[in-house]
Amino acid sequence: SIANALKTNSSITTLDLYDTNIGDEGAQSIANCLNTNSSITSLDLGNNKIGYQGAQSIAKALNTNSSITSLGLNYNQIGYQGAESIADCLNTNSSITSLYLNNNYIRDAGAQSIANALKTN
């Protein structure tokens, strides 16, 4: 799979999986590769039916990954729970400079969590 190949790949810097229907399971696989891959700087997972569980997996990986500078999770279904997970990782990850979360039903609670994290990021 792509995720397995990326565990050892050191030349790919941009991974664009927009609209590939990977869902939570695919997001979890990508998150696993982010634990070892330090070459990817831009990750676009937009429009993939990723829910809060997939967002939690990505956020957990970003707690230790410092190479990702751009993260696209727009047009998914992460909800406020996924937004809270992303906000938590922003408290420890200072490498992310671009974050795309539009059309995710994060509601006020998720937006507030992101806003609070950005104050200290």
Tab-separated table of N, CA and C in Angstrom:
chain	number	residue	atom	x	y	z
A	1	SER	N	0.832	-1.192	0.000
A	1	SER	CA	0.000	0.000	0.000
A	1	SER	C	0.876	1.255	0.000
A	2	ILE	N	0.263	2.373	-0.274
A	2	ILE	CA	0.977	3.657	-0.297
A	2	ILE	C	1.576	3.947	1.078
A	3	ALA	N	0.802	3.737	2.116
A	3	ALA	CA	1.273	4.043	3.466
A	3	ALA	C	2.507	3.218	3.825
A	4	ASN	N	2.522	1.950	3.468
A	4	ASN	CA	3.686	1.108	3.766
A	4	ASN	C	4.915	1.582	3.013
A	5	ALA	N	4.741	1.952	1.755
A	5	ALA	CA	5.863	2.438	0.953
A	5	ALA	C	6.418	3.735	1.532
A	6	LEU	N	5.553	4.576	2.070
A	6	LEU	CA	5.987	5.868	2.596
A	6	LEU	C	6.763	5.747	3.909
A	7	LYS	N	6.653	4.622	4.570
A	7	LYS	CA	7.396	4.437	5.822
A	7	LYS	C	8.897	4.515	5.591
A	8	THR	N	9.349	4.072	4.420
A	8	THR	CA	10.783	4.067	4.129
A	8	THR	C	11.176	5.062	3.043
A	9	ASN	N	10.216	5.685	2.391
A	9	ASN	CA	10.530	6.632	1.329
A	9	ASN	C	11.056	7.936	1.912
A	10	SER	N	12.113	8.463	1.310
A	10	SER	CA	12.677	9.718	1.815
A	10	SER	C	12.738	10.812	0.754
A	11	SER	N	12.083	10.592	-0.393
A	11	SER	CA	12.142	11.604	-1.450
A	11	SER	C	10.819	12.331	-1.698
A	12	ILE	N	9.702	11.716	-1.368
A	12	ILE	CA	8.401	12.353	-1.577
A	12	ILE	C	8.203	13.443	-0.525
A	13	THR	N	7.911	14.665	-0.979
A	13	THR	CA	7.666	15.766	-0.049
A	13	THR	C	6.200	16.188	-0.023
A	14	THR	N	5.470	15.902	-1.086
A	14	THR	CA	4.056	16.264	-1.157
A	14	THR	C	3.226	15.023	-1.422
A	15	LEU	N	2.248	14.803	-0.570
A	15	LEU	CA	1.328	13.684	-0.754
A	15	LEU	C	-0.078	14.237	-0.875
A	16	ASP	N	-0.644	14.122	-2.062
A	16	ASP	CA	-1.978	14.635	-2.346
A	16	ASP	C	-2.911	13.461	-2.609
A	17	LEU	N	-3.709	13.137	-1.614
A	17	LEU	CA	-4.683	12.052	-1.731
A	17	LEU	C	-6.109	12.599	-1.734
A	18	TYR	N	-6.266	13.811	-2.227
A	18	TYR	CA	-7.572	14.459	-2.264
A	18	TYR	C	-8.565	13.584	-3.046
A	19	ASP	N	-9.747	13.389	-2.466
A	19	ASP	CA	-10.860	12.706	-3.118
A	19	ASP	C	-10.519	11.276	-3.551
A	20	THR	N	-9.860	10.545	-2.667
A	20	THR	CA	-9.530	9.149	-2.966
A	20	THR	C	-10.306	8.163	-2.099
A	21	ASN	N	-11.218	8.692	-1.286
A	21	ASN	CA	-12.148	7.846	-0.536
A	21	ASN	C	-11.459	6.932	0.473
A	22	ILE	N	-10.425	7.422	1.145
A	22	ILE	CA	-9.666	6.554	2.054
A	22	ILE	C	-10.365	6.340	3.400
A	23	GLY	N	-11.221	7.247	3.810
A	23	GLY	CA	-11.951	7.101	5.058
A	23	GLY	C	-11.048	7.061	6.283
A	24	ASP	N	-11.617	6.666	7.410
A	24	ASP	CA	-10.868	6.602	8.673
A	24	ASP	C	-9.745	5.572	8.617
A	25	GLU	N	-10.019	4.446	8.000
A	25	GLU	CA	-9.013	3.383	7.928
A	25	GLU	C	-7.778	3.848	7.155
A	26	GLY	N	-7.992	4.497	6.029
A	26	GLY	CA	-6.872	5.014	5.248
A	26	GLY	C	-6.125	6.112	5.985
A	27	ALA	N	-6.867	6.961	6.692
A	27	ALA	CA	-6.232	8.023	7.477
A	27	ALA	C	-5.357	7.423	8.568
A	28	GLN	N	-5.814	6.339	9.174
A	28	GLN	CA	-5.024	5.667	10.207
A	28	GLN	C	-3.746	5.078	9.609
A	29	SER	N	-3.830	4.537	8.411
A	29	SER	CA	-2.643	3.994	7.741
A	29	SER	C	-1.642	5.099	7.420
A	30	ILE	N	-2.149	6.224	6.931
A	30	ILE	CA	-1.273	7.361	6.636
A	30	ILE	C	-0.644	7.876	7.930
A	31	ALA	N	-1.425	7.932	8.985
A	31	ALA	CA	-0.900	8.380	10.281
A	31	ALA	C	0.241	7.481	10.739
A	32	ASN	N	0.101	6.189	10.552
A	32	ASN	CA	1.168	5.259	10.946
A	32	ASN	C	2.460	5.544	10.196
A	33	CYS	N	2.364	5.879	8.925
A	33	CYS	CA	3.590	6.160	8.168
A	33	CYS	C	4.208	7.483	8.601
A	34	LEU	N	3.406	8.419	9.096
A	34	LEU	CA	3.937	9.717	9.529
A	34	LEU	C	4.812	9.582	10.775
A	35	ASN	N	4.672	8.466	11.476
A	35	ASN	CA	5.511	8.242	12.651
A	35	ASN	C	6.971	8.017	12.276
A	36	THR	N	7.209	7.548	11.042
A	36	THR	CA	8.580	7.279	10.616
A	36	THR	C	9.035	8.136	9.438
A	37	ASN	N	8.105	8.657	8.657
A	37	ASN	CA	8.474	9.440	7.479
A	37	ASN	C	8.731	10.885	7.874
A	38	SER	N	9.898	11.393	7.492
A	38	SER	CA	10.220	12.784	7.811
A	38	SER	C	10.449	13.626	6.563
A	39	SER	N	10.092	13.097	5.387
A	39	SER	CA	10.284	13.869	4.157
A	39	SER	C	9.013	14.572	3.688
A	40	ILE	N	7.861	14.053	4.064
A	40	ILE	CA	6.602	14.672	3.617
A	40	ILE	C	6.392	15.980	4.368
A	41	THR	N	6.226	17.055	3.610
A	41	THR	CA	5.978	18.362	4.210
A	41	THR	C	4.547	18.833	3.957
A	42	SER	N	3.930	18.322	2.896
A	42	SER	CA	2.573	18.740	2.546
A	42	SER	C	1.691	17.507	2.394
A	43	LEU	N	0.601	17.480	3.151
A	43	LEU	CA	-0.310	16.336	3.148
A	43	LEU	C	-1.736	16.829	2.916
A	44	ASP	N	-2.333	16.405	1.806
A	44	ASP	CA	-3.707	16.785	1.489
A	44	ASP	C	-4.587	15.544	1.524
A	45	LEU	N	-5.453	15.490	2.523
A	45	LEU	CA	-6.384	14.382	2.691
A	45	LEU	C	-7.829	14.856	2.547
A	46	GLY	N	-8.018	15.943	1.829
A	46	GLY	CA	-9.344	16.512	1.676
A	46	GLY	C	-10.312	15.611	0.929
A	47	ASN	N	-11.591	15.752	1.250
A	47	ASN	CA	-12.692	15.067	0.572
A	47	ASN	C	-12.510	13.551	0.561
A	48	ASN	N	-12.313	12.986	1.751
A	48	ASN	CA	-12.038	11.561	1.859
A	48	ASN	C	-12.930	10.820	2.841
A	49	LYS	N	-13.997	11.438	3.287
A	49	LYS	CA	-14.910	10.809	4.243
A	49	LYS	C	-14.196	10.417	5.540
A	50	ILE	N	-13.243	11.249	5.940
A	50	ILE	CA	-12.529	11.016	7.192
A	50	ILE	C	-13.350	11.578	8.337
A	51	GLY	N	-13.606	10.759	9.330
A	51	GLY	CA	-14.355	11.181	10.501
A	51	GLY	C	-13.424	11.544	11.640
A	52	TYR	N	-13.990	11.680	12.823
A	52	TYR	CA	-13.185	12.103	13.964
A	52	TYR	C	-12.111	11.081	14.326
A	53	GLN	N	-12.374	9.792	14.104
A	53	GLN	CA	-11.377	8.777	14.443
A	53	GLN	C	-10.139	8.901	13.545
A	54	GLY	N	-10.350	9.157	12.274
A	54	GLY	CA	-9.227	9.364	11.367
A	54	GLY	C	-8.460	10.622	11.717
A	55	ALA	N	-9.194	11.674	12.088
A	55	ALA	CA	-8.549	12.927	12.492
A	55	ALA	C	-7.738	12.724	13.764
A	56	GLN	N	-8.257	11.919	14.686
A	56	GLN	CA	-7.522	11.624	15.917
A	56	GLN	C	-6.214	10.903	15.610
A	57	SER	N	-6.243	9.981	14.671
A	57	SER	CA	-5.026	9.250	14.292
A	57	SER	C	-3.990	10.185	13.681
A	58	ILE	N	-4.447	11.055	12.787
A	58	ILE	CA	-3.540	12.025	12.156
A	58	ILE	C	-2.959	12.950	13.225
A	59	ALA	N	-3.810	13.439	14.118
A	59	ALA	CA	-3.360	14.348	15.176
A	59	ALA	C	-2.326	13.683	16.075
A	60	LYS	N	-2.555	12.434	16.425
A	60	LYS	CA	-1.612	11.713	17.279
A	60	LYS	C	-0.251	11.600	16.591
A	61	ALA	N	-0.251	11.309	15.299
A	61	ALA	CA	1.006	11.209	14.554
A	61	ALA	C	1.710	12.563	14.493
A	62	LEU	N	0.939	13.630	14.388
A	62	LEU	CA	1.531	14.966	14.289
A	62	LEU	C	2.104	15.454	15.620
A	63	ASN	N	1.793	14.760	16.692
A	63	ASN	CA	2.422	15.087	17.974
A	63	ASN	C	3.924	14.823	17.929
A	64	THR	N	4.340	13.872	17.096
A	64	THR	CA	5.761	13.539	16.998
A	64	THR	C	6.371	13.910	15.643
A	65	ASN	N	5.558	14.054	14.611
A	65	ASN	CA	6.079	14.393	13.280
A	65	ASN	C	6.296	15.898	13.193
A	66	SER	N	7.500	16.296	12.823
A	66	SER	CA	7.790	17.731	12.720
A	66	SER	C	8.101	18.170	11.292
A	67	SER	N	7.846	17.297	10.312
A	67	SER	CA	8.126	17.674	8.929
A	67	SER	C	6.905	18.253	8.210
A	68	ILE	N	5.704	17.888	8.633
A	68	ILE	CA	4.496	18.388	7.967
A	68	ILE	C	4.337	19.876	8.261
A	69	THR	N	4.279	20.666	7.197
A	69	THR	CA	4.035	22.103	7.348
A	69	THR	C	2.648	22.490	6.836
A	70	SER	N	2.080	21.668	5.955
A	70	SER	CA	0.764	21.958	5.393
A	70	SER	C	-0.118	20.718	5.506
A	71	LEU	N	-1.289	20.889	6.120
A	71	LEU	CA	-2.223	19.778	6.320
A	71	LEU	C	-3.591	20.166	5.792
A	72	GLY	N	-4.087	19.397	4.851
A	72	GLY	CA	-5.417	19.620	4.289
A	72	GLY	C	-6.368	18.514	4.695
A	73	LEU	N	-7.350	18.864	5.489
A	73	LEU	CA	-8.402	17.927	5.885
A	73	LEU	C	-9.781	18.461	5.504
A	74	ASN	N	-9.817	19.398	4.587
A	74	ASN	CA	-11.087	20.011	4.212
A	74	ASN	C	-12.025	19.009	3.526
A	75	TYR	N	-13.303	19.317	3.606
A	75	TYR	CA	-14.366	18.491	3.010
A	75	TYR	C	-14.364	17.051	3.530
A	76	ASN	N	-14.207	16.909	4.829
A	76	ASN	CA	-14.326	15.618	5.476
A	76	ASN	C	-15.440	15.703	6.502
A	77	GLN	N	-15.432	14.824	7.459
A	77	GLN	CA	-16.489	14.784	8.475
A	77	GLN	C	-15.875	14.648	9.867
A	78	ILE	N	-14.828	15.454	10.126
A	78	ILE	CA	-14.103	15.289	11.389
A	78	ILE	C	-14.892	15.789	12.591
A	79	GLY	N	-15.834	16.693	12.374
A	79	GLY	CA	-16.663	17.196	13.464
A	79	GLY	C	-15.866	17.907	14.541
A	80	TYR	N	-16.539	18.260	15.625
A	80	TYR	CA	-15.857	18.998	16.691
A	80	TYR	C	-14.848	18.115	17.419
A	81	GLN	N	-15.109	16.801	17.487
A	81	GLN	CA	-14.166	15.904	18.169
A	81	GLN	C	-12.840	15.824	17.414
A	82	GLY	N	-12.912	15.733	16.103
A	82	GLY	CA	-11.694	15.713	15.294
A	82	GLY	C	-10.954	17.030	15.373
A	83	ALA	N	-11.719	18.130	15.374
A	83	ALA	CA	-11.096	19.459	15.495
A	83	ALA	C	-10.396	19.602	16.833
A	84	GLU	N	-10.987	19.067	17.890
A	84	GLU	CA	-10.349	19.123	19.208
A	84	GLU	C	-9.042	18.328	19.208
A	85	SER	N	-9.010	17.198	18.518
A	85	SER	CA	-7.780	16.404	18.422
A	85	SER	C	-6.701	17.163	17.661
A	86	ILE	N	-7.099	17.797	16.567
A	86	ILE	CA	-6.138	18.596	15.796
A	86	ILE	C	-5.635	19.753	16.662
A	87	ALA	N	-6.529	20.376	17.402
A	87	ALA	CA	-6.132	21.476	18.291
A	87	ALA	C	-5.123	20.988	19.326
A	88	ASP	N	-5.355	19.817	19.881
A	88	ASP	CA	-4.420	19.260	20.874
A	88	ASP	C	-3.030	19.080	20.278
A	89	CYS	N	-2.960	18.603	19.043
A	89	CYS	CA	-1.638	18.399	18.442
A	89	CYS	C	-0.963	19.731	18.140
A	90	LEU	N	-1.748	20.777	17.883
A	90	LEU	CA	-1.153	22.093	17.629
A	90	LEU	C	-0.477	22.662	18.870
A	91	ASN	N	-0.849	22.155	20.030
A	91	ASN	CA	-0.199	22.593	21.268
A	91	ASN	C	1.244	22.100	21.359
A	92	THR	N	1.557	21.001	20.654
A	92	THR	CA	2.922	20.471	20.692
A	92	THR	C	3.631	20.584	19.346
A	93	ASN	N	2.881	20.662	18.260
A	93	ASN	CA	3.476	20.708	16.927
A	93	ASN	C	3.520	22.152	16.436
A	94	SER	N	4.722	22.675	16.254
A	94	SER	CA	4.851	24.057	15.775
A	94	SER	C	5.316	24.129	14.326
A	95	SER	N	5.379	22.986	13.637
A	95	SER	CA	5.827	22.991	12.248
A	95	SER	C	4.691	23.275	11.260
A	96	ILE	N	3.447	23.043	11.663
A	96	ILE	CA	2.316	23.272	10.755
A	96	ILE	C	2.100	24.771	10.578
A	97	THR	N	2.214	25.217	9.332
A	97	THR	CA	2.004	26.633	9.027
A	97	THR	C	0.742	26.862	8.202
A	98	SER	N	0.213	25.806	7.585
A	98	SER	CA	-1.033	25.898	6.813
A	98	SER	C	-1.947	24.759	7.223
A	99	LEU	N	-3.181	25.107	7.564
A	99	LEU	CA	-4.150	24.117	8.024
A	99	LEU	C	-5.489	24.386	7.362
A	100	TYR	N	-6.020	23.388	6.673
A	100	TYR	CA	-7.273	23.531	5.936
A	100	TYR	C	-8.320	22.597	6.535
A	101	LEU	N	-9.330	23.197	7.160
A	101	LEU	CA	-10.369	22.421	7.837
A	101	LEU	C	-11.782	22.790	7.379
A	102	ASN	N	-11.899	23.548	6.309
A	102	ASN	CA	-13.234	23.987	5.900
A	102	ASN	C	-14.142	22.807	5.538
A	103	ASN	N	-15.430	23.012	5.752
A	103	ASN	CA	-16.479	22.026	5.471
A	103	ASN	C	-16.270	20.709	6.220
A	104	ASN	N	-16.188	20.815	7.536
A	104	ASN	CA	-15.970	19.649	8.382
A	104	ASN	C	-16.935	19.554	9.548
A	105	TYR	N	-17.902	20.425	9.616
A	105	TYR	CA	-18.896	20.392	10.695
A	105	TYR	C	-18.238	20.467	12.079
A	106	ILE	N	-17.229	21.333	12.211
A	106	ILE	CA	-16.527	21.410	13.494
A	106	ILE	C	-17.290	22.219	14.538
A	107	ARG	N	-18.287	22.951	14.101
A	107	ARG	CA	-19.148	23.742	14.986
A	107	ARG	C	-18.348	24.698	15.865
A	108	ASP	N	-19.044	25.363	16.735
A	108	ASP	CA	-18.412	26.361	17.599
A	108	ASP	C	-17.372	25.741	18.526
A	109	ALA	N	-17.668	24.562	19.068
A	109	ALA	CA	-16.753	23.920	20.015
A	109	ALA	C	-15.421	23.590	19.347
A	110	GLY	N	-15.465	23.058	18.144
A	110	GLY	CA	-14.241	22.736	17.418
A	110	GLY	C	-13.465	23.976	17.020
A	111	ALA	N	-14.197	24.990	16.568
A	111	ALA	CA	-13.551	26.247	16.181
A	111	ALA	C	-12.881	26.901	17.385
A	112	GLN	N	-13.528	26.840	18.527
A	112	GLN	CA	-12.950	27.422	19.741
A	112	GLN	C	-11.691	26.677	20.155
A	113	SER	N	-11.695	25.361	20.032
A	113	SER	CA	-10.510	24.565	20.364
A	113	SER	C	-9.335	24.933	19.453
A	114	ILE	N	-9.614	25.071	18.166
A	114	ILE	CA	-8.564	25.450	17.212
A	114	ILE	C	-8.051	26.855	17.552
A	115	ALA	N	-8.963	27.774	17.815
A	115	ALA	CA	-8.573	29.164	18.143
A	115	ALA	C	-7.686	29.195	19.383
A	116	ASN	N	-8.063	28.447	20.402
A	116	ASN	CA	-7.266	28.409	21.632
A	116	ASN	C	-5.867	27.849	21.379
A	117	ALA	N	-5.791	26.813	20.556
A	117	ALA	CA	-4.491	26.212	20.252
A	117	ALA	C	-3.623	27.180	19.457
A	118	LEU	N	-4.221	27.962	18.590
A	118	LEU	CA	-3.445	28.893	17.767
A	118	LEU	C	-2.847	30.031	18.598
A	119	LYS	N	-3.427	30.269	19.754
A	119	LYS	CA	-2.894	31.313	20.627
A	119	LYS	C	-1.505	30.929	21.157
A	120	THR	N	-1.270	29.644	21.307
A	120	THR	CA	0.012	29.188	21.867
A	120	THR	C	0.909	28.534	20.826
A	121	ASN	N	0.414	28.270	19.648
A	121	ASN	CA	1.193	27.595	18.611
A	121	ASN	C	2.208	28.546	17.995
